[in-house]
């Protein structure tokens, strides 16, 4: 195996050998490579059919879900990928027939992903050695740009699927994913064309984030300032993690009257900010911290856990909670029970019964986290914010959105937030916030110094806020605002958020704790020269640099 798609890539070059730093094994990574390879062929026929006016929603959703499944820490189950590759090949045959029937003409020499076929896991694994990203590109810059685009597409797919389950889909987004997958088989594309495709991916990133924002807010209301409890009650309970709000809604509905409480973990925390979820008396609070602390926190939680997406950490062999973890949607792990959708709904009764037999959670803290500063809420405070900027009470905003992770170096973000001058405000989204959302940062004239917009996908809110401030201050350029970007990344959803920000014209974003391993020196140079992308160094020096610019 070779994998370099996340921030933990071994030695910041790539994971090889039997097991990745995230705990995924070589078979799974190899099967994911083959799966993505088959999606390129499937996309070819879907694109050809679309050109003739034939679309297939089943294929659109399959490709979206498939890309989502290959994101870091989403699905660790080799058997699932074997099954999915077979499905992908069967769907490819179907789409080919549909395209042919519609009068589509295919290239005389099609890419191998359009014709290759096999059925056994062994054959799939042999193929992986040839089609993995490491090998399947003419040179290192093309490989790097393709990786940047593919990882952006994966993030885009995750957000598209979250919107789709709430009934919000856009054919243009599906079509873009497919034409882009096909473009990755085109060795004739120049690096300039690939750079343009990177930017176009960012444009679709903005579109998908806007779509998901509409989906979430129209289903669950506008997030509002909320104090979320971190303590526990004495009832049996279920812990829900990941990003899928529809799963949470279904779980809350099904737990009514059962005596079972529901707590959020990691990226599900922002669900508390939505009015719709506040009406559930058994929706108690947030338990624990970011995803990577799950081994300890799932143990002390005592009750079952439901993963709706990433980030899963493989449990140790002696983990007492392993038989209590359930997955659903794109998530999966061998040995965890998977809840499928059946007739459009998910039946969580098994988890609820499991909870009833479990002790109540062990309390690990007892405080509050304040959040809910999505665009609507911040814009409601706009006058106050603008006055604070004009009077000099707020000197600078720091966008510190993104991901948390287990690397020691990430304590940088805690120190950074703590050391920031008192006349600065942190804007955040994603699990990165757990590095500083329990610090006593105080407020500036009633405006809290940490404004949490929500999940990583709600980074969109931060862009909306920036665009609004640009308008209010009558600025030509978004980069003239007193906003600095010091973003922590971990996996591929952060890649699409980054590309979306670049598309919106945001410059001088600093990315840490390390720059992506998949950037070749030339591609990194383009990002630095065109967009001013930078890394991180020492906290004090970085704060001085940001405050001076
Ligand atoms: Fe975090 Fe994991 Fe939300 Fe990611 S829980 S790291 S960028 O999946 O998606 O922020
Ligand atoms: Fe390594 Fe990250 Fe790939 Fe896991 S997802 S194998 S940690 S590069």
Tab-separated table of C-alpha atoms in Angstrom, residues 1-2 26-35 37 85 116 121-136:
chain	number	residue	atom	x	y	z
A	1	UNK	CA	0.000	0.000	0.000
A	2	UNK	CA	0.881	3.604	-0.391
A	26	UNK	CA	-2.824	-2.346	3.601
A	27	UNK	CA	-5.686	-4.416	2.143
A	28	UNK	CA	-8.229	-1.697	2.813
A	29	UNK	CA	-6.068	1.039	1.287
A	30	UNK	CA	-5.350	-1.164	-1.749
A	31	UNK	CA	-9.033	-1.963	-2.195
A	32	UNK	CA	-9.895	1.727	-1.875
A	33	UNK	CA	-7.425	2.502	-4.677
A	34	UNK	CA	-9.065	-0.107	-6.910
A	35	UNK	CA	-12.511	1.170	-5.952
A	37	UNK	CA	-10.104	3.291	-10.224
A	85	UNK	CA	-16.021	-2.838	-6.176
A	116	UNK	CA	-10.973	-3.833	-16.709
A	121	UNK	CA	-10.538	-9.963	-3.749
A	122	UNK	CA	-7.213	-11.493	-4.815
A	123	UNK	CA	-7.553	-10.053	-8.326
A	124	UNK	CA	-8.513	-6.681	-6.888
A	125	UNK	CA	-5.415	-6.661	-4.714
A	126	UNK	CA	-3.170	-7.512	-7.657
A	127	UNK	CA	-4.669	-4.588	-9.554
A	128	UNK	CA	-4.013	-2.230	-6.642
A	129	UNK	CA	-0.310	-2.466	-7.252
A	130	UNK	CA	-0.827	-0.830	-10.659
A	131	UNK	CA	-3.616	1.697	-10.146
A	132	UNK	CA	-2.719	3.312	-6.826
A	133	UNK	CA	-2.104	7.047	-6.887
A	134	UNK	CA	1.606	6.539	-6.276
A	135	UNK	CA	2.092	4.892	-9.643
A	136	UNK	CA	-0.816	5.903	-11.829
